[in-house]
Amino acid sequence: MITPGSSDAIRVAVSAVIFSLRSGANGDRLMLPLVRRTRDPYLDAWALPGGWLDPAEDLDAAASRTLAETTALTPSYLEQLYTFGDVDRSPTRVVSIIYWALLRSDLVDAQRSAAGAPENVEWFDVDDLPPLAFDHRRIAEYALWRLRNKVGYSWIGAGLLPDEFTLTELREVYETVLGRRLDPSNFRRLLEGSDELVPTESFRTGKHRPARLFRLAEKA
Amino acid sequence: MITPGSSDAIRVAVSAVIFSLRSGANGDRLMLPLVRRTRDPYLDAWALPGGWLDPAEDLDAAASRTLAETTALTPSYLEQLYTFGDVDRSPTRVVSIIYWALLRSDLVDAQRSAAGAPENVEWFDVDDLPPLAFDHRRIAEYALWRLRNKVGYSWIGAGLLPDEFTLTELREVYETVLGRRLDPSNFRRLLEGSDELVPTESFRTGKHRPARLFRLAEKA
DNA sequence: GCAAAAGTGTTAGAAATACACCCATGC
DNA sequence: GCATGGGTGTATTTCTAACACTTTTGC
């Protein structure tokens, strides 16, 4: 039991697990940004970006703000993940509402050169995370599980790419996220049977036969 | 903007959407318990059972307590649903962590005759809910959507039945929850291909050919 | 014996998978 | 023309749905 003190109030925080593709050693890797803590507890440890919920702020807005404070960008996808609130997850009682988000790779890079990379923020490979503060390791792994799950039955993965993309680019995103090879022709069939992705009249020219560009359909 | 007053604190509540099968006019119906409010706001309106999160209590424990206070029972299934926290969902700032639960029909009835039905609690057909306080209508509908969804790909529906049940009883649960007829032989095939349900050596005798009883497998 | 529910078998169609092959472009 | 990635076609398997049929019990 916690002895009631001057303040037994429960504080509400909002954090986000933000995924984006960033070029690594061998091809693109799925990565997420972490923030180095500047206070106790867990001073100097890596943690998920987040902050206190403002009393005048909706939950989604708080998640967007949190995300903007670290990346200066609006996410291409944002969804509430889960609320973590075990008594012992922090020295003081904190209930953390966690969101997960996807960022378009092209915009992340654009921001980096523009506003200048924020201090204390670094991107890490999801398969090679450093030790994390609080229960953030568990949270990050749960978010990753949810992403992989959702990618298995939706076209949400397109949120990691620019507005227009080739079929191969999209397939490579799915291969990176899922960690296995996908058959190009079957992947194409799936896409063509869906009404969430639509072909454009543009083509990407490169070394070989130009590839048709696709984009996400306008929401009905 | 909210003008900061003597307390701009954010309070954390935990509520539950509790489903159970109860016999109605034509067969069993999916129902949930609501509590009549005894305070403003929404005095006398129906609301989901819930209460304030205790600073020394885990979220799951708070959900169980909430559930026990209305039904005096432990759920056969309990899962966090979503956290609702819009600024305007209540006159004061309240973040509500919602759980959803399943109750075995046999135990609910046993309790009713034992402890005596709690005051101010009534069961309602999920398809015929009264006007609800706050945003509880939306919450109840979201929980129902999640239940129907999960029933579509899992054997969670067995949580609405006693320990042992016939295949037909289970199928009828699924038909009630999903609101459509299911083919008995295909339903059997699904069950037999699963390792989550195991046959027992017992049979239910009745008017006709005895039916084998099944039960949920022990968790691995 | 007969009605009713338990349980089995069979077939048709849809969807996932594997893989062979043709097409258009840069060099 | 040839290497390379873009794109098409097709056979195989697996899953799902529909439904005909047999078995076992109470009365």
Coordinates of C-alpha atoms (C1' of nucleotides) in Angstrom, one line a residue:
Chain A
M1 CA 0.0 0.0 0.0
I2 CA 1.1 3.5 -0.6
T3 CA 0.9 5.8 2.4
P4 CA -1.3 8.8 1.5
G5 CA 1.0 11.8 1.4
S6 CA 0.6 15.4 0.5
S7 CA -0.3 14.3 -3.0
D8 CA -1.7 10.9 -3.9
A9 CA -3.0 12.3 -7.1
I10 CA -2.7 10.3 -10.2
R11 CA -1.0 12.0 -13.1
V12 CA -1.9 11.3 -16.8
A13 CA 0.8 11.2 -19.4
V14 CA 0.5 10.7 -23.2
S15 CA 3.4 9.0 -25.1
A16 CA 3.8 7.8 -28.6
V17 CA 5.6 5.0 -30.4
I18 CA 6.5 6.5 -33.8
F19 CA 7.6 4.3 -36.6
S20 CA 9.3 5.4 -39.8
L21 CA 11.6 3.8 -42.4
R22 CA 15.1 5.1 -42.5
S23 CA 17.9 4.0 -44.7
G24 CA 20.4 1.8 -42.9
A25 CA 23.3 -0.5 -43.8
N26 CA 21.4 -3.0 -45.9
G27 CA 18.3 -1.3 -47.2
D28 CA 15.6 0.5 -45.3
R29 CA 15.0 -0.3 -41.7
L30 CA 12.0 0.2 -39.4
M31 CA 13.1 2.7 -36.8
L32 CA 11.6 4.8 -34.0
P33 CA 12.7 8.0 -32.2
L34 CA 13.7 8.0 -28.6
V35 CA 14.3 10.9 -26.3
R36 CA 17.1 11.1 -23.7
R37 CA 15.7 11.9 -20.3
T38 CA 16.9 15.1 -18.6
R39 CA 15.3 14.4 -15.2
D40 CA 15.0 11.8 -12.6
P41 CA 13.8 9.1 -12.5
Y42 CA 15.9 7.3 -15.2
L43 CA 18.0 10.4 -15.8
D44 CA 19.9 10.0 -19.1
A45 CA 18.0 6.9 -20.1
W46 CA 16.2 6.6 -23.4
A47 CA 12.4 6.9 -23.3
L48 CA 9.4 7.2 -25.6
P49 CA 8.6 10.8 -26.6
G50 CA 5.7 12.0 -24.5
G51 CA 4.4 14.6 -22.0
W52 CA 1.8 15.4 -19.5
L53 CA -1.8 15.6 -20.6
D54 CA -3.0 19.2 -20.6
P55 CA -6.4 19.6 -18.8
A56 CA -7.7 21.5 -21.8
E57 CA -6.4 19.0 -24.5
D58 CA -8.1 16.0 -26.1
L59 CA -6.1 12.8 -26.0
D60 CA -5.5 12.7 -29.7
A61 CA -4.3 16.3 -29.6
A62 CA -1.9 15.5 -26.8
A63 CA -0.5 12.6 -28.9
S64 CA -0.1 14.9 -31.9
R65 CA 1.6 17.5 -29.8
T66 CA 4.0 15.0 -28.3
L67 CA 4.8 13.8 -31.7
A68 CA 5.3 17.3 -33.1
E69 CA 7.6 18.2 -30.2
T70 CA 10.0 15.4 -31.3
T71 CA 9.7 15.3 -35.0
A72 CA 8.0 18.6 -36.0
L73 CA 5.7 16.6 -38.3
T74 CA 2.1 15.4 -38.5
P75 CA 1.8 11.7 -38.7
S76 CA 0.3 9.8 -41.7
Y77 CA -1.3 7.5 -39.2
L78 CA -2.1 7.9 -35.5
E79 CA -4.0 5.5 -33.3
Q80 CA -4.4 4.9 -29.6
L81 CA -2.6 1.7 -28.6
Y82 CA -3.2 1.0 -24.9
T83 CA -3.2 2.6 -21.5
F84 CA -0.5 1.4 -19.1
G85 CA -1.1 2.2 -15.4
D86 CA 0.4 -0.4 -13.1
V87 CA 1.1 1.0 -9.7
D88 CA 4.8 0.1 -9.8
R89 CA 5.6 1.2 -13.3
S90 CA 6.9 4.5 -12.0
P91 CA 8.0 5.9 -8.6
T92 CA 5.0 8.2 -8.6
R93 CA 1.6 7.1 -9.9
V94 CA 1.4 7.8 -13.6
V95 CA -1.1 6.5 -16.0
S96 CA 0.3 6.6 -19.5
I97 CA -2.0 6.6 -22.6
I98 CA 0.1 5.3 -25.4
Y99 CA -0.4 6.1 -29.1
W100 CA 1.4 4.7 -32.1
A101 CA 2.1 6.5 -35.3
L102 CA 3.5 6.2 -38.8
L103 CA 5.6 8.9 -40.4
R104 CA 6.2 9.3 -44.2
S105 CA 9.9 8.7 -44.7
D106 CA 10.3 11.6 -47.2
L107 CA 8.9 14.2 -44.7
V108 CA 11.1 13.0 -41.9
D109 CA 14.2 13.6 -43.9
A110 CA 12.9 17.0 -45.1
Q111 CA 12.4 18.1 -41.6
R112 CA 15.8 17.0 -40.5
S113 CA 17.5 19.4 -42.8
A114 CA 15.1 22.2 -42.2
A115 CA 14.3 22.8 -38.5
G116 CA 17.5 21.1 -37.5
A117 CA 17.4 17.8 -35.6
P118 CA 16.0 18.3 -32.1
E119 CA 18.3 17.8 -29.2
N120 CA 18.3 14.6 -27.3
V121 CA 16.4 12.7 -30.0
E122 CA 17.8 9.7 -31.8
W123 CA 16.4 7.1 -34.1
F124 CA 16.9 3.4 -33.3
D125 CA 16.3 0.2 -35.2
V126 CA 13.3 -1.5 -33.7
D127 CA 15.3 -4.7 -33.6
D128 CA 18.1 -3.1 -31.7
L129 CA 16.7 -0.8 -29.0
P130 CA 18.8 0.4 -26.1
P131 CA 17.7 -0.1 -22.5
L132 CA 14.6 2.0 -22.0
A133 CA 13.2 3.9 -19.0
F134 CA 10.1 2.7 -17.1
D135 CA 8.2 -0.1 -18.9
H136 CA 8.8 1.5 -22.3
R137 CA 10.5 -1.5 -23.6
R138 CA 7.4 -3.6 -23.2
I139 CA 5.3 -0.8 -24.7
A140 CA 7.5 -0.5 -27.7
E141 CA 7.4 -4.2 -28.3
Y142 CA 3.6 -4.2 -28.0
A143 CA 3.3 -1.4 -30.5
L144 CA 5.6 -3.2 -32.9
W145 CA 3.4 -6.3 -32.6
R146 CA 0.3 -4.2 -33.3
L147 CA 1.9 -2.6 -36.3
R148 CA 2.9 -6.0 -37.8
N149 CA -0.5 -7.4 -37.1
K150 CA -2.3 -4.5 -38.8
V151 CA 0.0 -4.5 -41.7
G152 CA -1.0 -8.1 -42.2
Y153 CA -4.6 -7.2 -43.1
S154 CA -4.6 -3.5 -44.2
W155 CA -2.8 -1.1 -46.5
I156 CA -1.7 1.0 -43.6
G157 CA 1.9 0.4 -44.5
A158 CA 1.5 2.9 -47.4
G159 CA 1.6 5.5 -44.6
L160 CA 5.4 5.0 -44.4
L161 CA 5.9 6.0 -48.0
P162 CA 5.5 9.3 -49.9
D163 CA 2.2 10.2 -51.5
E164 CA 2.9 8.2 -54.6
F165 CA 4.9 5.0 -54.8
T166 CA 5.5 2.0 -57.0
L167 CA 4.2 -1.4 -56.3
T168 CA 7.7 -2.6 -55.6
E169 CA 8.4 0.1 -53.1
L170 CA 5.2 -0.7 -51.3
R171 CA 6.0 -4.4 -51.3
E172 CA 9.5 -3.7 -49.9
V173 CA 7.9 -1.7 -47.1
Y174 CA 5.8 -4.7 -46.2
E175 CA 8.8 -7.0 -46.5
T176 CA 10.7 -4.8 -44.1
V177 CA 7.9 -4.5 -41.6
L178 CA 6.9 -8.2 -41.7
G179 CA 10.5 -9.5 -42.0
R180 CA 9.8 -11.9 -44.8
R181 CA 9.7 -12.0 -48.6
L182 CA 6.5 -11.6 -50.4
D183 CA 5.6 -12.8 -53.9
P184 CA 5.5 -9.8 -56.3
S185 CA 2.7 -11.1 -58.4
N186 CA 0.5 -12.1 -55.5
F187 CA 1.2 -8.8 -53.8
R188 CA 0.0 -7.0 -57.0
R189 CA -3.1 -9.1 -57.1
L190 CA -4.0 -8.2 -53.6
L191 CA -3.5 -4.5 -54.3
E192 CA -5.5 -4.6 -57.5
G193 CA -8.4 -6.3 -55.7
S194 CA -8.4 -3.5 -53.1
D195 CA -10.2 -0.2 -53.5
E196 CA -7.9 1.5 -50.9
L197 CA -5.1 1.9 -53.4
V198 CA -5.6 3.5 -56.8
P199 CA -3.3 3.7 -59.8
T200 CA -2.2 7.1 -61.1
E201 CA -1.2 8.0 -64.7
S202 CA 2.3 8.7 -63.6
F203 CA 5.3 6.4 -63.9
R204 CA 8.6 6.3 -62.1
T205 CA 11.4 6.1 -64.6
G206 CA 14.7 4.7 -63.6
K207 CA 17.2 2.1 -64.8
H208 CA 14.6 -0.2 -66.4
R209 CA 11.0 -0.4 -67.4
P210 CA 9.1 2.5 -65.8
A211 CA 6.8 1.5 -63.0
R212 CA 3.3 2.8 -62.5
L213 CA 2.8 5.0 -59.4
F214 CA -0.1 4.3 -57.0
R215 CA -1.6 6.3 -54.2
L216 CA -3.9 5.8 -51.3
A217 CA -7.6 6.3 -52.3
E218 CA -9.4 9.3 -50.8
K219 CA -11.4 8.2 -47.8
A220 CA -15.0 7.5 -48.8
Chain B
M1 CA -9.8 27.2 -23.0
I2 CA -10.7 26.2 -19.5
T3 CA -10.1 28.8 -17.0
P4 CA -7.8 27.4 -14.3
G5 CA -9.8 27.1 -11.1
S6 CA -9.2 25.8 -7.7
S7 CA -8.6 22.4 -9.3
D8 CA -7.7 21.8 -12.9
A9 CA -6.7 18.3 -12.0
I10 CA -7.5 15.5 -14.4
R11 CA -9.4 12.6 -12.7
V12 CA -9.1 9.0 -13.8
A13 CA -12.1 6.7 -13.9
V14 CA -12.3 3.0 -14.8
S15 CA -15.6 1.6 -16.2
A16 CA -16.6 -1.7 -17.7
V17 CA -18.9 -2.9 -20.4
I18 CA -20.0 -6.3 -19.1
F19 CA -21.7 -8.8 -21.4
S20 CA -23.7 -11.8 -20.5
L21 CA -26.4 -14.0 -22.0
R22 CA -29.8 -13.8 -20.3
S23 CA -33.0 -15.5 -21.2
G24 CA -35.4 -13.2 -22.9
A25 CA -38.6 -13.5 -24.8
N26 CA -37.4 -15.6 -27.8
G27 CA -34.3 -17.3 -26.6
D28 CA -31.1 -16.0 -25.0
R29 CA -30.2 -12.4 -25.5
L30 CA -26.9 -10.6 -25.2
M31 CA -27.3 -8.1 -22.3
L32 CA -25.3 -5.7 -20.2
P33 CA -25.8 -4.2 -16.8
L34 CA -26.3 -0.5 -16.3
V35 CA -26.3 1.5 -13.1
R36 CA -28.7 4.3 -12.3
R37 CA -26.7 7.4 -11.4
T38 CA -27.4 8.9 -7.9
R39 CA -25.5 12.1 -8.5
D40 CA -25.2 15.0 -10.8
P41 CA -24.3 15.2 -13.6
Y42 CA -26.8 13.0 -15.4
L43 CA -28.6 12.3 -12.1
D44 CA -31.0 9.3 -12.6
A45 CA -29.6 8.5 -16.0
W46 CA -28.3 5.0 -16.8
A47 CA -24.5 4.7 -17.0
L48 CA -21.8 2.0 -17.3
P49 CA -20.7 0.6 -14.0
G50 CA -17.4 2.2 -12.9
G51 CA -15.6 4.2 -10.3
W52 CA -12.5 6.3 -9.6
L53 CA -9.1 4.7 -10.0
D54 CA -7.6 4.2 -6.6
P55 CA -4.0 5.5 -6.4
A56 CA -2.8 2.2 -5.0
E57 CA -4.7 0.0 -7.5
D58 CA -3.6 -1.4 -10.9
L59 CA -5.9 -0.7 -13.8
D60 CA -7.0 -4.3 -14.2
A61 CA -7.7 -4.6 -10.5
A62 CA -9.8 -1.4 -10.6
A63 CA -11.8 -2.9 -13.5
S64 CA -12.4 -6.2 -11.5
R65 CA -13.5 -4.2 -8.5
T66 CA -15.9 -2.1 -10.5
L67 CA -17.3 -5.3 -11.9
A68 CA -17.6 -7.0 -8.6
E69 CA -19.4 -4.0 -7.1
T70 CA -22.1 -4.4 -9.6
T71 CA -22.3 -8.1 -10.1
A72 CA -20.4 -9.7 -7.2
L73 CA -18.7 -11.9 -9.7
T74 CA -15.3 -12.5 -11.4
P75 CA -15.4 -12.3 -15.1
S76 CA -14.6 -15.2 -17.4
Y77 CA -12.9 -12.7 -19.7
L78 CA -11.6 -9.2 -19.1
E79 CA -9.7 -6.9 -21.5
Q80 CA -8.9 -3.3 -21.7
L81 CA -11.0 -1.7 -24.5
Y82 CA -10.0 1.9 -25.0
T83 CA -9.4 5.1 -23.1
F84 CA -11.8 8.0 -23.6
G85 CA -10.7 11.4 -22.6
D86 CA -12.2 14.2 -24.8
V87 CA -12.3 17.5 -22.9
D88 CA -16.0 17.9 -23.3
R89 CA -17.1 14.4 -22.5
S90 CA -17.9 15.4 -18.9
P91 CA -18.4 18.8 -17.2
T92 CA -15.2 18.2 -15.3
R93 CA -12.1 16.7 -16.9
V94 CA -12.4 12.9 -16.6
V95 CA -10.3 10.3 -18.4
S96 CA -12.1 7.0 -18.5
I97 CA -10.2 3.8 -19.0
I98 CA -12.8 1.3 -20.3
Y99 CA -12.7 -2.5 -20.0
W100 CA -15.0 -5.0 -21.5
A101 CA -15.9 -8.3 -19.9
L102 CA -17.8 -11.6 -20.3
L103 CA -19.7 -13.3 -17.5
R104 CA -20.7 -16.9 -17.5
S105 CA -24.5 -17.0 -17.6
D106 CA -24.9 -19.7 -14.9
L107 CA -22.9 -17.7 -12.3
V108 CA -24.8 -14.5 -12.9
D109 CA -28.1 -16.3 -12.1
A110 CA -26.6 -18.0 -9.1
Q111 CA -25.5 -14.7 -7.7
R112 CA -28.8 -13.1 -8.3
S113 CA -30.6 -15.4 -6.0
A114 CA -27.8 -15.4 -3.4
A115 CA -26.5 -11.9 -2.6
G116 CA -29.7 -10.4 -3.8
A117 CA -29.7 -8.1 -6.8
P118 CA -27.8 -4.9 -6.1
E119 CA -29.8 -1.7 -6.0
N120 CA -29.9 0.5 -9.0
V121 CA -28.6 -2.1 -11.4
E122 CA -30.6 -3.4 -14.3
W123 CA -29.7 -5.6 -17.3
F124 CA -30.5 -4.3 -20.8
D125 CA -30.6 -5.9 -24.2
V126 CA -27.6 -4.6 -26.2
D127 CA -30.0 -3.9 -29.1
D128 CA -32.4 -1.9 -26.9
L129 CA -30.4 0.4 -24.6
P130 CA -31.9 3.3 -22.8
P131 CA -30.4 6.8 -23.1
L132 CA -27.0 6.8 -21.4
A133 CA -25.1 9.3 -19.5
F134 CA -21.9 11.0 -20.8
D135 CA -20.5 9.3 -24.0
H136 CA -21.4 5.9 -22.6
R137 CA -23.7 5.1 -25.6
R138 CA -20.8 5.4 -28.0
I139 CA -18.6 3.4 -25.6
A140 CA -21.1 0.5 -25.3
E141 CA -21.4 0.4 -29.1
Y142 CA -17.7 0.3 -29.6
A143 CA -17.4 -2.5 -27.0
L144 CA -20.1 -4.5 -28.8
W145 CA -18.3 -4.0 -32.1
R146 CA -15.1 -5.4 -30.5
L147 CA -16.9 -8.3 -29.0
R148 CA -18.5 -9.3 -32.3
N149 CA -15.2 -8.8 -34.0
K150 CA -13.3 -11.0 -31.6
V151 CA -15.9 -13.7 -31.6
G152 CA -15.3 -13.9 -35.4
Y153 CA -11.8 -15.2 -35.0
S154 CA -11.6 -16.8 -31.5
W155 CA -13.4 -19.1 -29.1
I156 CA -13.8 -16.3 -26.6
G157 CA -17.6 -16.8 -26.8
A158 CA -17.2 -19.9 -24.7
G159 CA -16.7 -17.5 -21.8
L160 CA -20.4 -16.8 -21.8
L161 CA -21.2 -20.4 -21.1
P162 CA -20.7 -22.7 -18.1
D163 CA -17.5 -24.8 -17.8
E164 CA -18.9 -27.5 -20.0
F165 CA -21.2 -27.1 -22.9
T166 CA -22.4 -28.9 -26.0
L167 CA -21.5 -27.9 -29.4
T168 CA -25.0 -26.7 -30.2
E169 CA -25.0 -24.5 -27.1
L170 CA -21.8 -22.9 -28.2
R171 CA -23.0 -22.4 -31.7
E172 CA -26.2 -20.8 -30.4
V173 CA -24.0 -18.4 -28.4
Y174 CA -22.2 -17.4 -31.5
E175 CA -25.4 -17.0 -33.4
T176 CA -26.8 -14.8 -30.7
V177 CA -23.7 -12.6 -30.6
L178 CA -23.2 -12.4 -34.3
G179 CA -26.8 -12.1 -35.2
R180 CA -26.8 -14.7 -37.9
R181 CA -27.2 -18.5 -38.4
L182 CA -24.2 -20.7 -38.6
D183 CA -23.9 -24.1 -40.3
P184 CA -23.8 -26.8 -37.6
S185 CA -21.4 -29.1 -39.4
N186 CA -19.0 -26.3 -40.4
F187 CA -19.1 -25.0 -36.9
R188 CA -18.1 -28.4 -35.7
R189 CA -15.3 -28.7 -38.1
L190 CA -13.9 -25.4 -36.9
L191 CA -14.1 -26.5 -33.3
E192 CA -12.4 -29.8 -34.0
G193 CA -9.6 -28.2 -35.9
S194 CA -8.9 -26.0 -32.9
D195 CA -6.9 -26.9 -29.8
E196 CA -8.6 -24.4 -27.6
L197 CA -11.6 -26.5 -27.1
V198 CA -11.4 -30.1 -26.0
P199 CA -14.0 -32.9 -25.8
T200 CA -14.8 -34.4 -22.5
E201 CA -16.2 -37.9 -21.8
S202 CA -19.4 -36.5 -20.5
F203 CA -22.7 -36.2 -22.4
R204 CA -25.7 -34.0 -21.9
T205 CA -28.9 -36.2 -22.0
G206 CA -32.1 -34.5 -22.9
K207 CA -35.0 -35.1 -25.2
H208 CA -32.9 -36.7 -27.9
R209 CA -29.6 -38.2 -28.7
P210 CA -27.1 -37.2 -26.0
A211 CA -24.6 -34.5 -27.0
R212 CA -20.9 -34.6 -26.1
L213 CA -19.7 -31.9 -23.7
F214 CA -16.7 -29.7 -24.5
R215 CA -14.7 -27.4 -22.4
L216 CA -12.0 -24.7 -22.9
A217 CA -8.5 -26.2 -23.0
E218 CA -6.1 -25.3 -20.2
K219 CA -4.0 -22.4 -21.2
A220 CA -0.6 -23.6 -22.4
Chain C
dG1 C1' -41.8 -46.5 -35.5
dC2 C1' -41.2 -41.7 -35.7
dA3 C1' -39.6 -37.1 -34.6
dA4 C1' -35.8 -34.4 -33.4
dA5 C1' -31.4 -33.4 -32.5
dA6 C1' -26.3 -35.2 -32.9
dG7 C1' -22.9 -36.1 -35.8
dT8 C1' -20.6 -37.5 -40.8
dG9 C1' -19.5 -36.9 -45.7
dT10 C1' -19.3 -34.7 -50.1
dT11 C1' -19.0 -31.1 -53.3
dA12 C1' -18.5 -26.3 -55.2
dG13 C1' -16.5 -22.0 -55.0
dA14 C1' -13.2 -18.5 -53.2
dA15 C1' -8.9 -17.2 -51.7
dA16 C1' -3.9 -17.9 -50.7
dT17 C1' 0.3 -19.6 -52.8
dA18 C1' 3.9 -21.0 -56.0
dC19 C1' 6.0 -20.3 -60.0
dA20 C1' 6.5 -19.9 -65.3
dC21 C1' 6.7 -16.6 -68.6
dC22 C1' 6.2 -12.1 -71.4
dC23 C1' 7.1 -6.8 -71.7
dA24 C1' 9.5 -2.4 -71.7
dT25 C1' 13.3 0.2 -70.8
dG26 C1' 18.6 1.6 -70.3
dC27 C1' 22.8 0.7 -71.8
Chain D
dG1 C1' 20.6 -7.6 -78.0
dC2 C1' 20.7 -8.4 -73.4
dA3 C1' 20.2 -7.7 -68.5
dT4 C1' 16.9 -6.1 -65.3
dG5 C1' 13.0 -5.1 -63.0
dG6 C1' 7.8 -4.4 -64.4
dG7 C1' 3.9 -6.9 -65.2
dT8 C1' 0.6 -11.2 -66.7
dG9 C1' -1.1 -15.9 -66.6
dT10 C1' -1.9 -20.3 -64.6
dA11 C1' -1.7 -24.5 -61.8
dT12 C1' -2.0 -26.1 -57.0
dT13 C1' -3.4 -26.0 -52.6
dT14 C1' -6.1 -24.5 -48.7
dC15 C1' -10.0 -22.6 -46.6
dT16 C1' -15.0 -21.7 -46.6
dA17 C1' -19.7 -22.4 -47.4
dA18 C1' -23.7 -25.2 -48.6
dC19 C1' -26.2 -29.1 -48.1
dA20 C1' -27.3 -34.2 -48.3
dC21 C1' -27.2 -37.9 -45.4
dT22 C1' -26.7 -41.3 -41.3
dT23 C1' -27.0 -42.2 -36.2
dT24 C1' -28.9 -42.2 -31.6
dT25 C1' -32.0 -41.1 -28.4
dG26 C1' -37.1 -40.1 -26.0
dC27 C1' -41.6 -41.0 -26.5

